[in-house]
Amino acid sequence: MDLQLLAALVLGIATIVVIVLRTRLDAFFALLVAALVTGFVAGAPATKVIESITKGFGNTLGSIGIVIGLGVGLGKILEVSGAADALARAFVRLLGAGREPWAMGGTGALVSIPVFCDSGYVIMNPLARSIARRKRAGYVTLALALGCGMTLTHHLVPPTPGPLGVAGILGADLGGLVLAGLAFAVLLLPVVVAYARWIGPRLEGSLLPEVREAVYGRGAVDGAGSAAADRPATAAAATADGPQDGPAAATVDGSQDGPAAATADEPQDDPAAALGTPPAGAKPHRVGPLRALLPLLVPLLLIIANTVATAVDRNAQGTLDGEGYEPSPIPEALAFVGNPVVALLVGLVLAVYVLLPRWTTRSQVGGWLSQAAASAGLIILITGAGGALGEVLRATGVGDEMAETIASWSLPGVLVPFLIASLVRLAQGSGTVAMITAASVSAPLVSGLGITPLLAALGCCAGSMVFSYFNDSYFWVVTRFTGLDGTAALRGWSGITTAVWLGSLPLLLLAGVAL
């Protein structure tokens, strides 16, 4: 590999690590500086580096910025209306105490088949927060299980764009890839839950104060709850498996076992206290789980309908790789209403008019949406900066250079696409780009490697899950919503994505024997 490009990659990553961990500057600044360092060390002209930064920032926010803003607004309405709490109660009753991480991981995996990880996580994160609020513990465990459950199917199961493109490039049977990807996801879900349960309690004490307060209430930061934030996570934080045995433990339904437990800002028996006092003659506001689910379910169904219709239409036209594809009338209409921006806009309107009582004022709703927009601002900036770094890495040729290098090594055939995707993912951050690049490089090698197109496609998809970190926009979405920063973010999110990547390797080798 070109040593100059290798040095650009290493120095760019080192810049992020040093700034985030050793200075007072935040991740947004670190990502932009790292993009500049990477471009200059790679030998790119200064103007091209700036163009790549602005292009990557704009493209990333163009695809996810509006979605984050709408999703955070939807989450705020779910929270203040009591809808998120109603869904949490329903989940706990349905699954029983101790199974919440399985519920979050499985829900994430199901949602992410038709929905981009970023969008799906923003939509479903309020549910994880509400369950943790009722349990008074275990938010990190639930948030990591939700995020990585989404990673599994986003990387492994068509009709998500990456696996769909891989199938088209390699000529793999789409139905076979769907079944194999689902099998991999089901077998890897225990890895997700096990790692989340192991690392979650150790990171509860590292939650950012503002996220801790948003999840558990002010008492988790001030007053009775302040000591919990200072104690080691193994002693102070209960896992998501169940309540602690100590006097500060909380039961699953939110009741307190002892006087030492922290209390939330709003009364535990009134999850919709933020709405204020009902006017004279009005009944107290309550939201049932079915009504609470509506603003989430409608956007998801719209997005699913768009994805499935487009995949079926492409398959019928023989254009799975997207080249020369002209949508038919019905898929074209569904592509509009099923676009995440339109779907979430519909969901937000439903949330405001279905979940909130009629006596809620316009100023109240405007205030809540303003609060949501303020909380989304930094997430949007950091996500865009991650896209900027990824674009610089792509524009300088680091990913392509690494792919060509690994393809020239003597390895078991099934490992070639797997490692190409892994190294490209490390180099530029995007799992979709990594698997598409790996498929493009591997396509002319498949017959010589002695593997089937389906096996090569699985290798590309599984390899792209490795070590999500600073140059991955989804890293910033998950870690900022979860409230993890610095080494805690790496131990939690980078660690769990690497765990499922490692878990996929023996499955891939076994599939090599079967296929």
XYZ file of N, CA, C and O in Angstrom, residues 378-505:
512
model
N -26.318 19.821 17.963
C -24.960 19.299 18.039
C -24.861 17.934 17.369
O -23.857 17.625 16.702
N -25.898 17.118 17.528
C -25.894 15.807 16.877
C -25.799 15.971 15.366
O -25.043 15.261 14.686
N -26.547 16.915 14.823
C -26.531 17.143 13.381
C -25.152 17.620 12.922
O -24.627 17.154 11.907
N -24.547 18.541 13.663
C -23.227 19.061 13.283
C -22.169 17.959 13.302
O -21.355 17.833 12.379
N -22.166 17.168 14.349
C -21.163 16.112 14.468
C -21.375 15.042 13.401
O -20.413 14.533 12.804
N -22.637 14.712 13.140
C -22.927 13.735 12.094
C -22.426 14.232 10.745
O -21.817 13.480 9.967
N -22.659 15.509 10.446
C -22.172 16.077 9.189
C -20.662 16.092 9.107
O -20.075 15.828 8.042
N -19.992 16.379 10.224
C -18.528 16.385 10.225
C -17.967 14.989 9.995
O -16.929 14.824 9.342
N -18.644 13.958 10.532
C -18.223 12.589 10.242
C -18.340 12.271 8.763
O -17.472 11.615 8.177
N -19.396 12.759 8.129
C -19.535 12.585 6.684
C -18.454 13.319 5.919
O -17.978 12.850 4.877
N -18.024 14.486 6.415
C -16.959 15.249 5.765
C -15.646 14.473 5.779
O -14.929 14.398 4.762
N -15.321 13.868 6.925
C -14.093 13.075 7.003
C -14.170 11.876 6.068
O -13.197 11.544 5.370
N -15.321 11.206 6.040
C -15.465 10.062 5.149
C -15.278 10.431 3.695
O -14.658 9.700 2.920
N -15.774 11.602 3.297
C -15.630 12.047 1.913
C -14.161 12.349 1.575
O -13.702 12.042 0.474
N -13.427 12.936 2.511
C -12.000 13.193 2.280
C -11.249 11.879 2.095
O -10.390 11.752 1.213
N -11.575 10.894 2.920
C -10.915 9.591 2.803
C -11.226 8.935 1.461
O -10.361 8.296 0.855
N -12.450 9.101 1.004
C -12.803 8.545 -0.300
C -12.118 9.306 -1.432
O -11.586 8.709 -2.375
N -12.123 10.637 -1.340
C -11.582 11.452 -2.424
C -10.072 11.283 -2.576
O -9.538 11.382 -3.681
N -9.385 11.005 -1.474
C -7.930 10.834 -1.535
C -7.519 9.435 -1.967
O -6.328 9.175 -2.174
N -8.465 8.505 -2.093
C -8.160 7.164 -2.588
C -7.676 6.185 -1.548
O -7.194 5.101 -1.898
N -7.795 6.526 -0.255
C -7.321 5.618 0.793
C -8.094 4.307 0.766
O -7.510 3.212 0.813
N -9.432 4.379 0.670
C -10.230 3.149 0.652
C -9.929 2.269 -0.533
O -9.776 1.049 -0.404
N -9.833 2.839 -1.718
C -9.538 2.051 -2.920
C -8.166 1.396 -2.840
O -7.985 0.237 -3.243
N -7.197 2.124 -2.320
C -5.845 1.587 -2.203
C -5.801 0.384 -1.275
O -5.174 -0.632 -1.563
N -6.503 0.482 -0.147
C -6.523 -0.637 0.803
C -7.234 -1.838 0.201
O -6.828 -2.986 0.416
N -8.317 -1.605 -0.534
C -9.047 -2.718 -1.149
C -8.171 -3.477 -2.135
O -8.146 -4.723 -2.145
N -7.446 -2.777 -2.964
C -6.581 -3.426 -3.951
C -5.443 -4.186 -3.285
O -5.036 -5.255 -3.754
N -4.946 -3.650 -2.179
C -3.854 -4.322 -1.465
C -4.300 -5.653 -0.888
O -3.636 -6.683 -1.058
N -5.457 -5.649 -0.193
C -5.906 -6.884 0.449
C -6.321 -7.927 -0.576
O -6.170 -9.132 -0.356
N -6.795 -7.482 -1.727
C -7.204 -8.427 -2.763
C -6.014 -9.190 -3.330
O -6.175 -10.288 -3.883
N -4.809 -8.629 -3.188
C -3.618 -9.269 -3.731
C -3.011 -10.296 -2.768
O -2.064 -10.990 -3.124
N -3.520 -10.409 -1.539
C -2.968 -11.354 -0.571
C -3.471 -12.772 -0.841
O -4.513 -12.993 -1.438
N -2.732 -13.756 -0.348
C -3.121 -15.172 -0.468
C -3.910 -15.570 0.774
O -3.337 -15.767 1.846
N -5.218 -15.666 0.637
C -6.094 -15.960 1.762
C -7.148 -16.964 1.334
O -7.394 -17.148 0.139
N -7.791 -17.672 2.307
C -8.964 -18.474 1.950
C -9.974 -17.605 1.214
O -10.222 -16.448 1.590
N -10.575 -18.142 0.181
C -11.415 -17.343 -0.698
C -12.475 -16.527 0.009
O -12.683 -15.350 -0.318
N -13.151 -17.103 1.009
C -14.253 -16.416 1.657
C -13.776 -15.206 2.452
O -14.544 -14.281 2.712
N -12.491 -15.179 2.851
C -11.989 -14.078 3.659
C -11.613 -12.851 2.835
O -11.459 -11.759 3.387
N -11.442 -13.014 1.536
C -11.018 -11.872 0.715
C -12.074 -10.770 0.713
O -11.778 -9.626 1.087
N -13.326 -11.031 0.328
C -14.326 -9.956 0.392
C -14.582 -9.480 1.812
O -14.845 -8.295 2.044
N -14.496 -10.396 2.776
C -14.705 -10.037 4.183
C -13.671 -9.009 4.643
O -14.018 -7.978 5.236
N -12.394 -9.251 4.360
C -11.346 -8.347 4.816
C -11.290 -7.062 3.997
O -10.966 -5.999 4.522
N -11.619 -7.147 2.715
C -11.676 -5.919 1.917
C -12.729 -4.980 2.505
O -12.474 -3.788 2.735
N -13.909 -5.516 2.772
C -14.972 -4.693 3.354
C -14.560 -4.156 4.718
O -14.830 -2.988 5.044
N -13.879 -4.981 5.523
C -13.462 -4.549 6.859
C -12.485 -3.380 6.781
O -12.621 -2.378 7.495
N -11.490 -3.494 5.922
C -10.477 -2.450 5.841
C -11.031 -1.172 5.223
O -10.674 -0.063 5.644
N -11.895 -1.306 4.227
C -12.506 -0.110 3.640
C -13.400 0.569 4.674
O -13.435 1.806 4.774
N -14.114 -0.212 5.471
C -14.949 0.362 6.528
C -14.092 1.147 7.517
O -14.428 2.275 7.909
N -12.968 0.589 7.929
C -12.076 1.291 8.846
C -11.546 2.573 8.219
O -11.349 3.586 8.897
N -11.310 2.538 6.917
C -10.698 3.679 6.246
C -11.657 4.839 6.067
O -11.254 5.997 6.203
N -12.947 4.559 5.748
C -13.817 5.671 5.387
C -15.161 5.721 6.126
O -15.905 6.672 5.976
N -15.455 4.733 6.944
C -16.566 4.858 7.872
C -17.908 4.322 7.428
O -18.661 3.808 8.256
N -18.251 4.437 6.164
C -19.583 4.026 5.716
C -19.637 2.532 5.466
O -18.876 1.998 4.653
N -20.557 1.832 6.148
C -20.715 0.403 5.918
C -21.234 0.105 4.528
O -20.801 -0.852 3.887
N -22.148 0.937 4.035
C -22.693 0.735 2.693
C -21.598 0.886 1.639
O -21.479 0.064 0.728
N -20.801 1.939 1.757
C -19.693 2.141 0.810
C -18.698 0.994 0.904
O -18.168 0.519 -0.111
N -18.434 0.511 2.130
C -17.467 -0.571 2.323
C -17.923 -1.836 1.615
O -17.142 -2.498 0.914
N -19.194 -2.208 1.777
C -19.642 -3.462 1.159
C -19.765 -3.327 -0.361
O -19.466 -4.271 -1.092
N -20.158 -2.147 -0.836
C -20.238 -1.939 -2.274
C -18.839 -1.961 -2.892
O -18.612 -2.557 -3.961
N -17.867 -1.325 -2.222
C -16.486 -1.339 -2.708
C -15.936 -2.756 -2.722
O -15.288 -3.190 -3.695
N -16.179 -3.495 -1.639
C -15.692 -4.867 -1.556
C -16.315 -5.728 -2.651
O -15.638 -6.571 -3.259
N -17.596 -5.533 -2.920
C -18.256 -6.304 -3.975
C -17.672 -5.962 -5.339
O -17.447 -6.854 -6.175
N -17.399 -4.689 -5.568
C -16.839 -4.270 -6.862
C -15.459 -4.851 -7.085
O -15.122 -5.302 -8.193
N -14.625 -4.859 -6.030
C -13.272 -5.407 -6.145
C -13.311 -6.927 -6.245
O -12.530 -7.541 -6.977
N -14.248 -7.555 -5.514
C -14.303 -9.020 -5.458
C -14.971 -9.638 -6.676
O -14.720 -10.814 -6.988
N -15.827 -8.887 -7.368
C -16.611 -9.457 -8.460
C -15.773 -10.206 -9.489
O -16.103 -11.351 -9.846
N -14.654 -9.634 -9.985
C -13.863 -10.380 -10.970
C -13.033 -11.503 -10.362
O -12.421 -12.288 -11.089
N -13.005 -11.598 -9.010
C -12.169 -12.593 -8.338
C -12.948 -13.816 -7.881
O -12.358 -14.806 -7.462
N -14.303 -13.743 -7.904
C -15.135 -14.780 -7.273
C -14.845 -16.166 -7.832
O -14.620 -17.126 -7.072
N -14.835 -16.311 -9.138
C -14.607 -17.638 -9.717
C -13.223 -18.164 -9.377
O -13.050 -19.353 -9.078
N -12.226 -17.287 -9.377
C -10.868 -17.722 -9.045
C -10.690 -18.067 -7.581
O -9.824 -18.862 -7.221
N -11.519 -17.477 -6.710
C -11.429 -17.759 -5.283
C -12.128 -19.063 -4.907
O -11.982 -19.547 -3.777
N -12.912 -19.622 -5.810
C -13.600 -20.874 -5.532
C -14.781 -20.726 -4.602
O -15.110 -21.666 -3.863
N -15.437 -19.561 -4.602
C -16.606 -19.344 -3.751
C -17.785 -18.926 -4.627
O -17.615 -18.474 -5.755
N -18.981 -19.107 -4.083
C -20.185 -18.732 -4.822
C -20.445 -17.239 -4.677
O -19.988 -16.601 -3.712
N -21.193 -16.646 -5.598
C -21.560 -15.231 -5.438
C -22.288 -14.941 -4.136
O -22.096 -13.885 -3.526
N -23.138 -15.881 -3.680
C -23.860 -15.681 -2.426
C -22.901 -15.602 -1.246
O -23.036 -14.738 -0.370
N -21.911 -16.483 -1.219
C -20.943 -16.471 -0.128
C -20.098 -15.201 -0.164
O -19.797 -14.602 0.886
N -19.720 -14.781 -1.361
C -18.964 -13.535 -1.479
C -19.794 -12.357 -0.982
O -19.264 -11.450 -0.309
N -21.092 -12.357 -1.291
C -21.970 -11.275 -0.834
C -22.052 -11.262 0.693
O -21.998 -10.187 1.322
N -22.172 -12.427 1.312
C -22.194 -12.496 2.776
C -20.895 -11.965 3.368
O -20.894 -11.275 4.392
N -19.774 -12.293 2.731
C -18.483 -11.803 3.209
C -18.406 -10.285 3.149
O -17.937 -9.638 4.101
N -18.868 -9.701 2.046
C -18.868 -8.238 1.919
C -19.736 -7.589 2.988
O -19.338 -6.594 3.614
N -20.912 -8.150 3.205
C -21.854 -7.555 4.153
C -21.379 -7.702 5.597
O -21.442 -6.749 6.384
N -20.901 -8.885 5.962
C -20.451 -9.111 7.336
C -19.194 -8.310 7.654
O -19.055 -7.751 8.747
N -18.268 -8.244 6.713
C -17.030 -7.513 6.962
C -17.232 -6.036 7.196
O -16.445 -5.392 7.891
N -18.308 -5.481 6.652
C -18.533 -4.031 6.757
C -19.052 -3.601 8.126
O -19.257 -2.406 8.357
N -19.257 -4.533 9.057
C -19.774 -4.167 10.378
C -18.685 -3.762 11.358
O -18.979 -3.265 12.438
N -17.417 -3.932 11.024
C -16.342 -3.839 11.990
C -16.175 -2.430 12.573
O -16.295 -1.428 11.875
N -15.918 -2.346 13.844
C -15.402 -1.187 14.590
C -15.938 0.146 14.075
O -15.210 0.962 13.507
N -17.206 0.386 14.296
C -17.771 1.694 13.977
C -17.149 2.731 14.904
O -17.206 2.604 16.125
N -16.552 3.764 14.327
C -15.883 4.773 15.159
C -16.046 6.151 14.533
O -17.036 6.432 13.876
N -15.061 7.047 14.757
C -15.248 8.477 14.536
C -15.678 8.865 13.124
O -16.328 9.883 12.938
N -15.282 8.118 12.109
C -15.615 8.527 10.744
C -16.927 7.930 10.243
O -17.237 8.008 9.061
N -17.705 7.345 11.138
C -19.001 6.765 10.800
C -20.088 7.661 11.382
O -20.146 7.883 12.598
N -20.962 8.193 10.541
C -22.005 9.094 11.032
C -22.918 8.395 12.040
O -23.408 9.020 12.991
N -23.155 7.090 11.860
C -24.019 6.366 12.792
C -23.383 6.270 14.177
O -24.082 6.239 15.185
N -22.052 6.229 14.233
C -21.347 6.263 15.518
C -21.791 7.483 16.320
O -22.090 7.394 17.515
N -21.847 8.634 15.659
C -22.186 9.866 16.374
C -23.662 9.915 16.727
O -24.036 10.442 17.792
N -24.508 9.377 15.875
C -25.925 9.334 16.209
C -26.145 8.500 17.469
O -26.798 8.939 18.429
N -25.583 7.289 17.505
C -25.793 6.390 18.642
C -25.154 6.938 19.907
O -25.788 7.000 20.964
N -23.893 7.353 19.831
C -23.186 7.765 21.047
C -23.743 9.057 21.622
O -23.808 9.223 22.844
N -24.171 9.994 20.757
C -24.721 11.252 21.272
C -26.097 11.035 21.875
O -26.423 11.606 22.917
N -26.931 10.235 21.243
C -28.240 9.950 21.825
C -28.095 9.101 23.088
O -28.875 9.237 24.025
N -27.104 8.217 23.111
C -26.882 7.377 24.284
C -26.234 8.152 25.414
O -26.411 7.821 26.584
N -25.456 9.184 25.090
C -24.806 9.989 26.110
C -23.431 9.483 26.484
O -22.981 9.652 27.632
N -22.738 8.859 25.531
C -21.386 8.368 25.774
C -20.391 9.218 25.003
O -20.652 9.637 23.881
N -19.232 9.440 25.604
C -18.225 10.279 24.986
C -16.852 9.660 25.234
O -16.669 8.854 26.148
N -15.861 10.033 24.387
C -14.492 9.604 24.593
C -14.328 8.098 24.600
O -14.881 7.376 23.767
N -13.548 7.604 25.580
C -13.272 6.165 25.648
C -14.530 5.357 25.938
O -14.633 4.206 25.521
N -15.495 5.953 26.663
C -16.741 5.233 26.937
C -17.481 4.933 25.637
O -18.058 3.848 25.467
N -17.465 5.874 24.702
C -18.110 5.645 23.408
C -17.416 4.534 22.637
O -18.059 3.697 22.000
N -16.091 4.513 22.689
C -15.344 3.466 21.994
C -15.592 2.099 22.630
O -15.798 1.104 21.931
N -15.568 2.033 23.956
C -15.797 0.758 24.640
C -17.212 0.243 24.392
O -17.426 -0.961 24.243
N -18.176 1.166 24.355
C -19.555 0.747 24.178
C -19.896 0.445 22.740
O -20.120 -0.721 22.386
N -19.888 1.479 21.882
C -20.376 1.285 20.526
C -19.347 0.625 19.611
O -19.669 -0.325 18.894
N -18.112 1.111 19.609
C -17.088 0.473 18.764
C -16.882 -0.975 19.182
O -16.663 -1.852 18.349
N -16.964 -1.215 20.491
C -16.780 -2.571 20.993
C -17.878 -3.519 20.570
O -17.615 -4.650 20.130
N -19.132 -3.087 20.651
C -20.236 -4.001 20.328
C -20.291 -4.292 18.834
O -20.607 -5.411 18.419
N -19.948 -3.311 17.980
C -19.936 -3.580 16.544
C -18.787 -4.514 16.167
O -18.925 -5.329 15.249
N -17.669 -4.401 16.878
C -16.558 -5.324 16.622
C -16.893 -6.725 17.112
O -16.490 -7.722 16.503
N -17.654 -6.825 18.199
C -18.051 -8.139 18.721
C -18.918 -8.887 17.704
O -18.711 -10.091 17.466
N -19.873 -8.195 17.070
C -20.707 -8.896 16.087
C -19.907 -9.195 14.813
O -20.162 -10.193 14.132
N -18.936 -8.352 14.498
C -18.055 -8.621 13.354
C -17.255 -9.902 13.599
O -17.163 -10.770 12.722
N -16.692 -10.029 14.802
C -15.953 -11.249 15.145
C -16.882 -12.463 15.163
O -16.519 -13.552 14.715
N -18.101 -12.263 15.685
C -19.046 -13.366 15.725
C -19.461 -13.840 14.343
O -19.792 -15.021 14.156
N -19.437 -12.928 13.373
C -19.834 -13.314 12.017
C -18.768 -14.146 11.301
O -19.086 -14.876 10.359
N -17.519 -14.073 11.757
C -16.433 -14.778 11.067
C -16.604 -16.295 11.104
O -16.547 -16.949 10.049
